[in-house]
């Protein structure tokens, strides 16, 4: 097995290579070398045209939905409007429709005869389903369901692909039958005329406007209001709940589905963020190998990558990128043969994955840019837009502070009930119950001892135990833990990722063992070093221990340098994927920056000269009036 | 004295009120409610027109350069192209020109008859002056100086206002006389024809292109190459160095000037970043008071500001904003009556100010956005563009990792020479020399004890001493400290800011003592809590100490809540200054978001319908070919 197969996974690497070959054979006709000069409307239009070109390629080559989604990620930076139909819309049809409904609707969505979106979030509430205000009232007289937006805050908001594209929405609304509240359900709702794309009656839609930092520019998020909009009863998704024509309601709880859909999404987020971070680090490595500053030797200054200040930022970030990819995939793979009693464990692992992956991912992309110094701030370098793209992930699919409480709550629940043995992700509670082990000091002090997996796991588990102890005590004392619980969640997730990456060591191909072990140590010792605050006030570590730890970390960083290029090669990102002035095959970074300037729309300034000349002659009208000019 | 005077300072508050009155009387004609929908070229043009309108106001009302710069900050978000002339160009003319040169040039620049920029940074080097490659060779035959850009990397780059506006540049170049290298000097160089704005011969200029995240869109940074460009010898700035017509070179070192100009710039950065952070926090406070989530009481959910997860992020950020403003101003004020023996101390304080202010400032603006949850990601909220604006500050005016080494080097130098008593900013070295004090445990453990200034200062000094100890040892062992020294610099700056803010307590007006003391405690205890990692492996703090510290911190945060609105009122930001959908006088945040959507350029989608309809009919051409659609 090649290192590329190990990192990407066999199935994804095959798809990836197939897509890259297809793109090489018939490149997109819509080219956009400098998206940063365009208005948002023009950029949205360019990206949509690229989406449609790829849709045609999908049909021509018989690609699956997954092929198409991968192709969008490879060929269209930012989030594609058409991905909403193939990702969240189709997946929910598959999961929540009855077989009859599926047979009718899924082919239409697959071939893009209809174009769907998923409408859950409202102005007033997002992931807190209980706060959803949109109502779906059953009218037995006409056998219809009436959707209504009763308030300003019940406007659907942030709905991807709704603003312009969608013909249908899966609307999350509170079902009301005969005055009785039956909780939120999904309703397939036609929005726009299939022939003309005009809005249908009783629904108002606006495109949401520009997102911050220019991110998600190519996604038409939408705002929607229903005014007593009627849809047939048959449009209620009825795999797990259904309504008879007389209003009789049937439901079958499916807890497993609710868990697994989030497990899949969060595992996927971890993988995708990992790939984004890897790209950013590859760009930064390219530049920091080229850029030279200070310390002249043999007539040349030192390449920036050779400084600890750069290595100690980029190498751990690369190790985290690989961890996010491998652990994210592993967790998604586990969903298929999942037992019911493993649901909570997997849920708690993926909550940690979401929090940890988004926090570190955003920071690591930012660090890639900062490592490139001032020139990293040119748009054409691409690192800024990667940051912009990841930045909102900390507050979507559950705000990280709110989400952290799920881990805090599970800790308190299992601590009280003495049931942590049923949830391997909470192993640190067992450690916390063992006062003898908790009061032990670290057994060995040498730098080498920190390379032992047992020592690494013990340190991470102990830190999580200390955070859990604090959380349990604070909860007992009635404190508002909503801020501090975030640190517990991060320590919890450190352990999840460490264990996940450790377990992946088992199937590393022999010839790449050295590379992945070196990466594992950089990953682990960075986690431990950056979590030392938990040990202040304890006796567990001595000054010598910390000194040994720092020594081990420095030596792991230094020796990881030899393995970086094989990891970069295994990722094998193409020039057009990286899309950066710092990663061009036939130009140095300086040459690419100079070319960018030559092409700036402001370089020919004749359009503004009258204003400039007027400004420089203004003084003639005011001089001599005693002004302090 | 009002709290507003205390925060803004008397002179700045007077200017501010004068400007706000002038703007209220004659508002700018060029209005731009939604800059986020524009292309960069269109946005640049709008901002330039606003710059020129304000220039006319300056002349009409007889405003000083400082008035004009303040007005640009108040009325034009992002960095104004015309500020370069009034800020960096004029200040350098004043500081570096001979009296004769000043008499001729300064009035021209003051009245904008010429428009200047400061051209130091090159593609290959920025703040490392020794790396500058542009040459200025004296030609005695013609009594001229010949400017030349010998390489690709010697192109001037990042020069603000050069790309479009500037008629003149102050060029930093290496003076060469009779084959002898005389170091970098400043040369006033005409670039563009004053009548036509055409480029003059032997100079090539490009506008640099788009900066990342859309930041500095209204600044026309420029790239410049000289091809044996000749200027009169008299254009060499000759306050501290001059050249006779026979090539005889005279120089008088002025170390004080070199120090003080950076001290002033960095003090100003601290103040300006503080104001930016304060604006961001005011916007976030507005929204988090409005937004309600979870925990229904009396029929309403709880306002988000009431959660610890929000207070513990926004309140410390507000305290840091105030510290940046007060301490930045204090340090600038000290420059005027500075003794030569205080230069190094002030230099080391402002290096810390730059690093600390930019690191915390960027994070705090980001935290303001994250505290607003998903909706904080709408461009119209304005928090994203504030982040974008501050984000590059960590790598300009000296990259923070490179700059940190100045503190590290001073620590090692004074440690070896036993001379820290001459530099109050390095007081922690004296503590480090006292093994008895270093091995002491914290004297008192109660929560209240952490409110004592002595205890706070001791904790911060001890942490800086521990970091210094590590740095000295690493340096002695020959390690590359370029990464770790950053933590020393931050601990060093914690102390600078803590002492600066503490000293400002003395002149707080009596009726605001409670407010500023509450702010001081939030500031200090947050610093201490977030720096606990330094105490891992030491005996200084016990578990009880940390528990007391956390208790004290929580209680300070809670009681600071009562003082927040008086601080917000004292800042008194106007609606148009905040320029945020979350801070409008006559609209709630939800109403403002809805209005934004109604006005989105994509809401009327007729322009793209042909493409959409084509995409939804594509399947008809491919169906039945056995595709996996």
PDB file of C-alpha atoms in Angstrom, chain A residues 34 36-41 44-45 48 52 55-56 58-60 62-63 110-113 115 123-125 128 152-153 155 157-158 164-165 167 192 194-198 206-213 223 291 293-294 301 306-309 312-313 363 366 369-370 373-375 377-379 384 387-388 391-392 394-395 399 401-402 469-470 473-474 480 482-484 532-533 536-537 539 541-543 546-547 550 590-591 593-594 596-598 600-603 605 607-609 612-616 618-619 622 627-629, chain B residues 34 36-41 44-45 48 52 55-56 58-60 62-63 110-113 115 123-125 128 152-153 155 157-158 164-165 167 192 194-198 206-213 223 291 293-294 301 306-309 312-313 363 366 369-370 373-375 377-379 384 387-388 391-392 394-395 399 401-402 469-470 473-474 480 482-484 532-533 536-537 539 541-543 546 550 590-591 593-594 596-598 600-603 605 607-609 612-616 618-619 622 627-629:
ATOM      1  CA  UNK A  34      -8.206  35.743  -9.752  1.00  0.00           C
ATOM      2  CA  UNK A  36     -10.549  38.172  -5.552  1.00  0.00           C
ATOM      3  CA  UNK A  37     -11.080  41.027  -7.993  1.00  0.00           C
ATOM      4  CA  UNK A  38     -14.733  40.168  -8.644  1.00  0.00           C
ATOM      5  CA  UNK A  39     -17.871  41.440  -6.985  1.00  0.00           C
ATOM      6  CA  UNK A  40     -19.737  38.793  -5.050  1.00  0.00           C
ATOM      7  CA  UNK A  41     -22.458  38.602  -7.717  1.00  0.00           C
ATOM      8  CA  UNK A  44     -21.244  33.608  -7.585  1.00  0.00           C
ATOM      9  CA  UNK A  45     -22.073  33.485 -11.290  1.00  0.00           C
ATOM     10  CA  UNK A  48     -22.334  28.423 -10.647  1.00  0.00           C
ATOM     11  CA  UNK A  52     -23.016  23.245 -14.039  1.00  0.00           C
ATOM     12  CA  UNK A  55     -22.758  18.470 -13.534  1.00  0.00           C
ATOM     13  CA  UNK A  56     -22.583  17.872 -17.253  1.00  0.00           C
ATOM     14  CA  UNK A  58     -21.007  13.888 -14.065  1.00  0.00           C
ATOM     15  CA  UNK A  59     -23.753  12.940 -16.486  1.00  0.00           C
ATOM     16  CA  UNK A  60     -21.419  12.366 -19.394  1.00  0.00           C
ATOM     17  CA  UNK A  62     -21.774   8.469 -15.260  1.00  0.00           C
ATOM     18  CA  UNK A  63     -20.300   9.715 -12.007  1.00  0.00           C
ATOM     19  CA  UNK A 110     -30.331  12.561  -8.572  1.00  0.00           C
ATOM     20  CA  UNK A 111     -30.685  13.807 -12.118  1.00  0.00           C
ATOM     21  CA  UNK A 112     -31.149  17.428 -10.953  1.00  0.00           C
ATOM     22  CA  UNK A 113     -34.607  17.613 -12.466  1.00  0.00           C
ATOM     23  CA  UNK A 115     -32.894  20.963  -6.961  1.00  0.00           C
ATOM     24  CA  UNK A 123     -33.414  33.616  12.466  1.00  0.00           C
ATOM     25  CA  UNK A 124     -34.220  32.810  16.092  1.00  0.00           C
ATOM     26  CA  UNK A 125     -32.939  29.232  16.385  1.00  0.00           C
ATOM     27  CA  UNK A 128     -31.749  23.898  19.098  1.00  0.00           C
ATOM     28  CA  UNK A 152     -39.940  37.596  12.291  1.00  0.00           C
ATOM     29  CA  UNK A 153     -37.668  35.180  14.115  1.00  0.00           C
ATOM     30  CA  UNK A 155     -37.946  33.166   8.978  1.00  0.00           C
ATOM     31  CA  UNK A 157     -32.272  31.611   7.488  1.00  0.00           C
ATOM     32  CA  UNK A 158     -28.833  30.308   6.408  1.00  0.00           C
ATOM     33  CA  UNK A 164     -31.387  31.311  -5.924  1.00  0.00           C
ATOM     34  CA  UNK A 165     -31.191  27.655  -6.945  1.00  0.00           C
ATOM     35  CA  UNK A 167     -36.871  24.284  -6.469  1.00  0.00           C
ATOM     36  CA  UNK A 192     -40.250  27.540  -7.503  1.00  0.00           C
ATOM     37  CA  UNK A 194     -40.026  24.060 -12.635  1.00  0.00           C
ATOM     38  CA  UNK A 195     -40.620  25.677 -16.022  1.00  0.00           C
ATOM     39  CA  UNK A 196     -39.979  29.342 -15.228  1.00  0.00           C
ATOM     40  CA  UNK A 197     -38.144  29.317 -11.885  1.00  0.00           C
ATOM     41  CA  UNK A 198     -40.671  31.895 -10.614  1.00  0.00           C
ATOM     42  CA  UNK A 206     -34.534  36.392  -0.412  1.00  0.00           C
ATOM     43  CA  UNK A 207     -30.922  35.607  -1.061  1.00  0.00           C
ATOM     44  CA  UNK A 208     -29.254  36.221   2.293  1.00  0.00           C
ATOM     45  CA  UNK A 209     -26.508  38.645   1.256  1.00  0.00           C
ATOM     46  CA  UNK A 210     -22.741  38.589   1.626  1.00  0.00           C
ATOM     47  CA  UNK A 211     -21.080  36.471   4.261  1.00  0.00           C
ATOM     48  CA  UNK A 212     -18.155  37.766   6.262  1.00  0.00           C
ATOM     49  CA  UNK A 213     -14.616  37.717   4.859  1.00  0.00           C
ATOM     50  CA  UNK A 223     -34.170  33.494   3.821  1.00  0.00           C
ATOM     51  CA  UNK A 291      11.975  32.644   1.433  1.00  0.00           C
ATOM     52  CA  UNK A 293      15.920  35.781   6.025  1.00  0.00           C
ATOM     53  CA  UNK A 294      18.877  36.517   8.302  1.00  0.00           C
ATOM     54  CA  UNK A 301      20.480  33.857   4.099  1.00  0.00           C
ATOM     55  CA  UNK A 306      14.845  26.052   9.016  1.00  0.00           C
ATOM     56  CA  UNK A 307      13.874  28.197  12.014  1.00  0.00           C
ATOM     57  CA  UNK A 308      12.214  26.621  15.046  1.00  0.00           C
ATOM     58  CA  UNK A 309       9.624  29.407  14.950  1.00  0.00           C
ATOM     59  CA  UNK A 312       7.238  24.322  15.523  1.00  0.00           C
ATOM     60  CA  UNK A 313       4.170  25.892  13.974  1.00  0.00           C
ATOM     61  CA  UNK A 363      -5.992  28.105  13.876  1.00  0.00           C
ATOM     62  CA  UNK A 366      -4.188  30.911  10.166  1.00  0.00           C
ATOM     63  CA  UNK A 369      -0.620  32.261   6.677  1.00  0.00           C
ATOM     64  CA  UNK A 370       1.281  33.872   9.558  1.00  0.00           C
ATOM     65  CA  UNK A 373       4.937  36.688   6.989  1.00  0.00           C
ATOM     66  CA  UNK A 374       3.610  39.817   5.294  1.00  0.00           C
ATOM     67  CA  UNK A 375       3.299  38.339   1.805  1.00  0.00           C
ATOM     68  CA  UNK A 377      -1.593  38.566   3.306  1.00  0.00           C
ATOM     69  CA  UNK A 378      -1.947  38.764  -0.473  1.00  0.00           C
ATOM     70  CA  UNK A 379      -5.287  37.317  -1.552  1.00  0.00           C
ATOM     71  CA  UNK A 384      -6.757  33.941   3.650  1.00  0.00           C
ATOM     72  CA  UNK A 387      -9.195  30.717   6.759  1.00  0.00           C
ATOM     73  CA  UNK A 388     -12.406  32.488   5.757  1.00  0.00           C
ATOM     74  CA  UNK A 391     -13.739  30.187  10.188  1.00  0.00           C
ATOM     75  CA  UNK A 392     -17.536  29.842  10.571  1.00  0.00           C
ATOM     76  CA  UNK A 394     -16.766  26.835  14.933  1.00  0.00           C
ATOM     77  CA  UNK A 395     -20.302  28.162  15.159  1.00  0.00           C
ATOM     78  CA  UNK A 399     -21.627  26.252  18.413  1.00  0.00           C
ATOM     79  CA  UNK A 401     -19.305  26.172  23.486  1.00  0.00           C
ATOM     80  CA  UNK A 402     -22.868  24.872  23.380  1.00  0.00           C
ATOM     81  CA  UNK A 469     -12.914  16.695  38.339  1.00  0.00           C
ATOM     82  CA  UNK A 470     -13.155  20.450  38.106  1.00  0.00           C
ATOM     83  CA  UNK A 473     -17.166  19.991  41.381  1.00  0.00           C
ATOM     84  CA  UNK A 474     -18.312  23.178  39.652  1.00  0.00           C
ATOM     85  CA  UNK A 480     -22.392  28.184  35.323  1.00  0.00           C
ATOM     86  CA  UNK A 482     -20.669  26.956  30.048  1.00  0.00           C
ATOM     87  CA  UNK A 483     -17.273  28.622  29.629  1.00  0.00           C
ATOM     88  CA  UNK A 484     -14.948  26.216  31.435  1.00  0.00           C
ATOM     89  CA  UNK A 532       0.400  21.713  30.737  1.00  0.00           C
ATOM     90  CA  UNK A 533      -1.751  24.346  32.437  1.00  0.00           C
ATOM     91  CA  UNK A 536      -0.283  23.619  37.656  1.00  0.00           C
ATOM     92  CA  UNK A 537      -0.987  23.064  41.340  1.00  0.00           C
ATOM     93  CA  UNK A 539       2.567  17.206  42.004  1.00  0.00           C
ATOM     94  CA  UNK A 541       5.131  16.640  36.958  1.00  0.00           C
ATOM     95  CA  UNK A 542       8.423  18.051  38.155  1.00  0.00           C
ATOM     96  CA  UNK A 543      10.544  20.724  36.544  1.00  0.00           C
ATOM     97  CA  UNK A 546       8.864  19.264  31.788  1.00  0.00           C
ATOM     98  CA  UNK A 547      12.405  19.850  30.714  1.00  0.00           C
ATOM     99  CA  UNK A 550      10.423  19.871  25.917  1.00  0.00           C
ATOM    100  CA  UNK A 590       8.031  36.510  -6.119  1.00  0.00           C
ATOM    101  CA  UNK A 591       7.391  36.078  -9.844  1.00  0.00           C
ATOM    102  CA  UNK A 593       3.294  38.173  -6.854  1.00  0.00           C
ATOM    103  CA  UNK A 594       4.735  40.482  -9.493  1.00  0.00           C
ATOM    104  CA  UNK A 596      -0.523  39.606  -9.872  1.00  0.00           C
ATOM    105  CA  UNK A 597       0.384  43.267  -9.540  1.00  0.00           C
ATOM    106  CA  UNK A 598       0.809  43.639 -13.288  1.00  0.00           C
ATOM    107  CA  UNK A 600      -4.337  44.463 -10.940  1.00  0.00           C
ATOM    108  CA  UNK A 601      -7.474  46.271 -12.137  1.00  0.00           C
ATOM    109  CA  UNK A 602      -6.093  49.419 -10.477  1.00  0.00           C
ATOM    110  CA  UNK A 603      -2.723  49.426 -12.233  1.00  0.00           C
ATOM    111  CA  UNK A 605      -5.504  54.349 -13.143  1.00  0.00           C
ATOM    112  CA  UNK A 607     -10.390  56.073 -14.731  1.00  0.00           C
ATOM    113  CA  UNK A 608      -9.727  57.944 -11.484  1.00  0.00           C
ATOM    114  CA  UNK A 609      -7.294  60.652 -12.585  1.00  0.00           C
ATOM    115  CA  UNK A 612      -6.963  62.718  -8.118  1.00  0.00           C
ATOM    116  CA  UNK A 613      -6.077  65.906  -9.964  1.00  0.00           C
ATOM    117  CA  UNK A 614      -9.023  67.687  -8.399  1.00  0.00           C
ATOM    118  CA  UNK A 615      -7.868  66.615  -4.929  1.00  0.00           C
ATOM    119  CA  UNK A 616      -4.363  67.920  -5.550  1.00  0.00           C
ATOM    120  CA  UNK A 618      -8.211  71.735  -3.839  1.00  0.00           C
ATOM    121  CA  UNK A 619      -5.767  73.842  -1.811  1.00  0.00           C
ATOM    122  CA  UNK A 622      -8.831  77.379   0.347  1.00  0.00           C
ATOM    123  CA  UNK A 627      -6.606  77.424   7.565  1.00  0.00           C
ATOM    124  CA  UNK A 628      -4.220  75.170   9.477  1.00  0.00           C
ATOM    125  CA  UNK A 629      -3.524  73.143   6.346  1.00  0.00           C
TER     126      UNK A 629
ATOM    127  CA  UNK B  34     -23.117  47.770   1.919  1.00  0.00           C
ATOM    128  CA  UNK B  36     -19.477  43.958   0.805  1.00  0.00           C
ATOM    129  CA  UNK B  37     -21.356  43.660  -2.483  1.00  0.00           C
ATOM    130  CA  UNK B  38     -18.812  45.691  -4.450  1.00  0.00           C
ATOM    131  CA  UNK B  39     -15.810  44.574  -6.460  1.00  0.00           C
ATOM    132  CA  UNK B  40     -12.524  45.712  -5.002  1.00  0.00           C
ATOM    133  CA  UNK B  41     -12.090  48.317  -7.754  1.00  0.00           C
ATOM    134  CA  UNK B  44     -11.540  51.448  -3.704  1.00  0.00           C
ATOM    135  CA  UNK B  45     -13.152  54.164  -5.810  1.00  0.00           C
ATOM    136  CA  UNK B  48     -11.174  57.412  -2.395  1.00  0.00           C
ATOM    137  CA  UNK B  52     -11.333  63.477  -0.980  1.00  0.00           C
ATOM    138  CA  UNK B  55      -9.911  66.463   2.506  1.00  0.00           C
ATOM    139  CA  UNK B  56     -12.150  69.244   1.321  1.00  0.00           C
ATOM    140  CA  UNK B  58     -10.282  69.577   6.307  1.00  0.00           C
ATOM    141  CA  UNK B  59      -9.457  72.580   4.145  1.00  0.00           C
ATOM    142  CA  UNK B  60     -12.818  74.236   4.644  1.00  0.00           C
ATOM    143  CA  UNK B  62      -8.972  74.423   8.813  1.00  0.00           C
ATOM    144  CA  UNK B  63      -8.402  71.020  10.372  1.00  0.00           C
ATOM    145  CA  UNK B 110       0.371  69.520   3.932  1.00  0.00           C
ATOM    146  CA  UNK B 111      -1.885  71.026   1.286  1.00  0.00           C
ATOM    147  CA  UNK B 112      -1.813  67.839  -0.807  1.00  0.00           C
ATOM    148  CA  UNK B 113      -0.232  69.617  -3.730  1.00  0.00           C
ATOM    149  CA  UNK B 115       0.969  63.216  -2.377  1.00  0.00           C
ATOM    150  CA  UNK B 123       9.772  41.759  -2.128  1.00  0.00           C
ATOM    151  CA  UNK B 124      12.796  40.194  -0.451  1.00  0.00           C
ATOM    152  CA  UNK B 125      13.007  42.192   2.786  1.00  0.00           C
ATOM    153  CA  UNK B 128      15.259  43.898   8.185  1.00  0.00           C
ATOM    154  CA  UNK B 152      13.408  40.821  -8.807  1.00  0.00           C
ATOM    155  CA  UNK B 153      13.506  40.745  -5.003  1.00  0.00           C
ATOM    156  CA  UNK B 155      11.117  45.589  -6.201  1.00  0.00           C
ATOM    157  CA  UNK B 157       6.422  46.114  -2.373  1.00  0.00           C
ATOM    158  CA  UNK B 158       3.572  46.789   0.094  1.00  0.00           C
ATOM    159  CA  UNK B 164      -2.366  54.785  -7.680  1.00  0.00           C
ATOM    160  CA  UNK B 165      -2.138  57.973  -5.655  1.00  0.00           C
ATOM    161  CA  UNK B 167       3.297  61.617  -6.754  1.00  0.00           C
ATOM    162  CA  UNK B 192       4.276  60.896 -11.395  1.00  0.00           C
ATOM    163  CA  UNK B 194       1.929  66.629 -11.319  1.00  0.00           C
ATOM    164  CA  UNK B 195      -0.161  67.849 -14.279  1.00  0.00           C
ATOM    165  CA  UNK B 196      -1.147  64.541 -15.887  1.00  0.00           C
ATOM    166  CA  UNK B 197      -0.452  61.896 -13.236  1.00  0.00           C
ATOM    167  CA  UNK B 198       1.509  59.931 -15.880  1.00  0.00           C
ATOM    168  CA  UNK B 206       1.955  48.450 -10.429  1.00  0.00           C
ATOM    169  CA  UNK B 207      -0.915  48.436  -7.993  1.00  0.00           C
ATOM    170  CA  UNK B 208      -0.268  45.382  -5.862  1.00  0.00           C
ATOM    171  CA  UNK B 209      -3.607  43.573  -6.216  1.00  0.00           C
ATOM    172  CA  UNK B 210      -6.156  42.346  -3.702  1.00  0.00           C
ATOM    173  CA  UNK B 211      -5.195  41.687  -0.118  1.00  0.00           C
ATOM    174  CA  UNK B 212      -6.489  38.671   1.728  1.00  0.00           C
ATOM    175  CA  UNK B 213      -9.961  38.642   3.320  1.00  0.00           C
ATOM    176  CA  UNK B 223       5.064  47.668  -6.405  1.00  0.00           C
ATOM    177  CA  UNK B 291     -30.382  37.153  21.352  1.00  0.00           C
ATOM    178  CA  UNK B 293     -31.350  30.860  23.788  1.00  0.00           C
ATOM    179  CA  UNK B 294     -32.349  28.029  26.145  1.00  0.00           C
ATOM    180  CA  UNK B 301     -35.386  32.220  26.958  1.00  0.00           C
ATOM    181  CA  UNK B 306     -26.069  36.089  30.802  1.00  0.00           C
ATOM    182  CA  UNK B 307     -24.092  32.905  30.158  1.00  0.00           C
ATOM    183  CA  UNK B 308     -20.585  32.508  31.537  1.00  0.00           C
ATOM    184  CA  UNK B 309     -19.468  31.300  28.099  1.00  0.00           C
ATOM    185  CA  UNK B 312     -15.967  35.195  30.207  1.00  0.00           C
ATOM    186  CA  UNK B 313     -15.072  35.920  26.605  1.00  0.00           C
ATOM    187  CA  UNK B 363      -8.204  37.222  18.900  1.00  0.00           C
ATOM    188  CA  UNK B 366     -12.577  37.154  16.508  1.00  0.00           C
ATOM    189  CA  UNK B 369     -17.731  37.474  16.256  1.00  0.00           C
ATOM    190  CA  UNK B 370     -17.812  33.942  17.668  1.00  0.00           C
ATOM    191  CA  UNK B 373     -22.867  32.613  16.913  1.00  0.00           C
ATOM    192  CA  UNK B 374     -23.780  31.860  13.299  1.00  0.00           C
ATOM    193  CA  UNK B 375     -25.282  35.261  12.504  1.00  0.00           C
ATOM    194  CA  UNK B 377     -20.792  35.471  10.034  1.00  0.00           C
ATOM    195  CA  UNK B 378     -22.889  37.878   7.988  1.00  0.00           C
ATOM    196  CA  UNK B 379     -20.676  40.530   6.395  1.00  0.00           C
ATOM    197  CA  UNK B 384     -15.499  39.942  10.034  1.00  0.00           C
ATOM    198  CA  UNK B 387     -10.894  40.875  12.041  1.00  0.00           C
ATOM    199  CA  UNK B 388      -9.617  41.150   8.466  1.00  0.00           C
ATOM    200  CA  UNK B 391      -5.280  40.268  11.138  1.00  0.00           C
ATOM    201  CA  UNK B 392      -2.139  41.306   9.194  1.00  0.00           C
ATOM    202  CA  UNK B 394       0.776  40.391  13.586  1.00  0.00           C
ATOM    203  CA  UNK B 395       3.175  40.270  10.664  1.00  0.00           C
ATOM    204  CA  UNK B 399       6.684  39.869  12.553  1.00  0.00           C
ATOM    205  CA  UNK B 401       8.081  35.998  16.316  1.00  0.00           C
ATOM    206  CA  UNK B 402      11.012  37.972  14.932  1.00  0.00           C
ATOM    207  CA  UNK B 469      15.030  31.311  33.088  1.00  0.00           C
ATOM    208  CA  UNK B 470      14.028  28.866  30.381  1.00  0.00           C
ATOM    209  CA  UNK B 473      19.143  28.168  29.710  1.00  0.00           C
ATOM    210  CA  UNK B 474      18.059  27.353  26.141  1.00  0.00           C
ATOM    211  CA  UNK B 480      17.064  27.733  18.448  1.00  0.00           C
ATOM    212  CA  UNK B 482      12.894  31.554  17.933  1.00  0.00           C
ATOM    213  CA  UNK B 483       9.663  29.711  18.730  1.00  0.00           C
ATOM    214  CA  UNK B 484       9.713  29.604  22.538  1.00  0.00           C
ATOM    215  CA  UNK B 532      -0.869  29.038  34.546  1.00  0.00           C
ATOM    216  CA  UNK B 533       1.037  26.654  32.287  1.00  0.00           C
ATOM    217  CA  UNK B 536       3.341  23.380  36.022  1.00  0.00           C
ATOM    218  CA  UNK B 537       6.282  21.580  37.601  1.00  0.00           C
ATOM    219  CA  UNK B 539       5.658  24.326  43.879  1.00  0.00           C
ATOM    220  CA  UNK B 541       0.825  27.289  43.547  1.00  0.00           C
ATOM    221  CA  UNK B 542      -1.275  24.613  45.202  1.00  0.00           C
ATOM    222  CA  UNK B 543      -4.561  23.169  44.040  1.00  0.00           C
ATOM    223  CA  UNK B 546      -5.830  27.763  41.797  1.00  0.00           C
ATOM    224  CA  UNK B 550     -10.750  30.715  39.722  1.00  0.00           C
ATOM    225  CA  UNK B 590     -33.145  40.393  13.011  1.00  0.00           C
ATOM    226  CA  UNK B 591     -34.824  43.301  11.208  1.00  0.00           C
ATOM    227  CA  UNK B 593     -30.532  41.007   8.692  1.00  0.00           C
ATOM    228  CA  UNK B 594     -33.853  40.681   6.894  1.00  0.00           C
ATOM    229  CA  UNK B 596     -29.941  42.995   4.065  1.00  0.00           C
ATOM    230  CA  UNK B 597     -31.413  39.927   2.396  1.00  0.00           C
ATOM    231  CA  UNK B 598     -34.134  41.980   0.717  1.00  0.00           C
ATOM    232  CA  UNK B 600     -29.100  41.285  -1.907  1.00  0.00           C
ATOM    233  CA  UNK B 601     -27.990  41.628  -5.535  1.00  0.00           C
ATOM    234  CA  UNK B 602     -28.859  37.946  -5.989  1.00  0.00           C
ATOM    235  CA  UNK B 603     -32.450  38.158  -4.726  1.00  0.00           C
ATOM    236  CA  UNK B 605     -32.274  36.020 -10.029  1.00  0.00           C
ATOM    237  CA  UNK B 607     -30.081  37.155 -14.858  1.00  0.00           C
ATOM    238  CA  UNK B 608     -29.107  33.540 -14.195  1.00  0.00           C
ATOM    239  CA  UNK B 609     -32.339  31.663 -14.977  1.00  0.00           C
ATOM    240  CA  UNK B 612     -30.418  27.214 -14.087  1.00  0.00           C
ATOM    241  CA  UNK B 613     -33.069  25.900 -16.461  1.00  0.00           C
ATOM    242  CA  UNK B 614     -30.403  24.439 -18.712  1.00  0.00           C
ATOM    243  CA  UNK B 615     -28.845  22.628 -15.738  1.00  0.00           C
ATOM    244  CA  UNK B 616     -32.179  21.139 -14.728  1.00  0.00           C
ATOM    245  CA  UNK B 618     -29.333  18.384 -18.796  1.00  0.00           C
ATOM    246  CA  UNK B 619     -30.477  14.905 -17.734  1.00  0.00           C
ATOM    247  CA  UNK B 622     -27.849  11.829 -20.928  1.00  0.00           C
ATOM    248  CA  UNK B 627     -25.144   6.489 -16.301  1.00  0.00           C
ATOM    249  CA  UNK B 628     -25.072   6.179 -12.514  1.00  0.00           C
ATOM    250  CA  UNK B 629     -26.969   9.450 -12.169  1.00  0.00           C
TER     251      UNK B 629
END
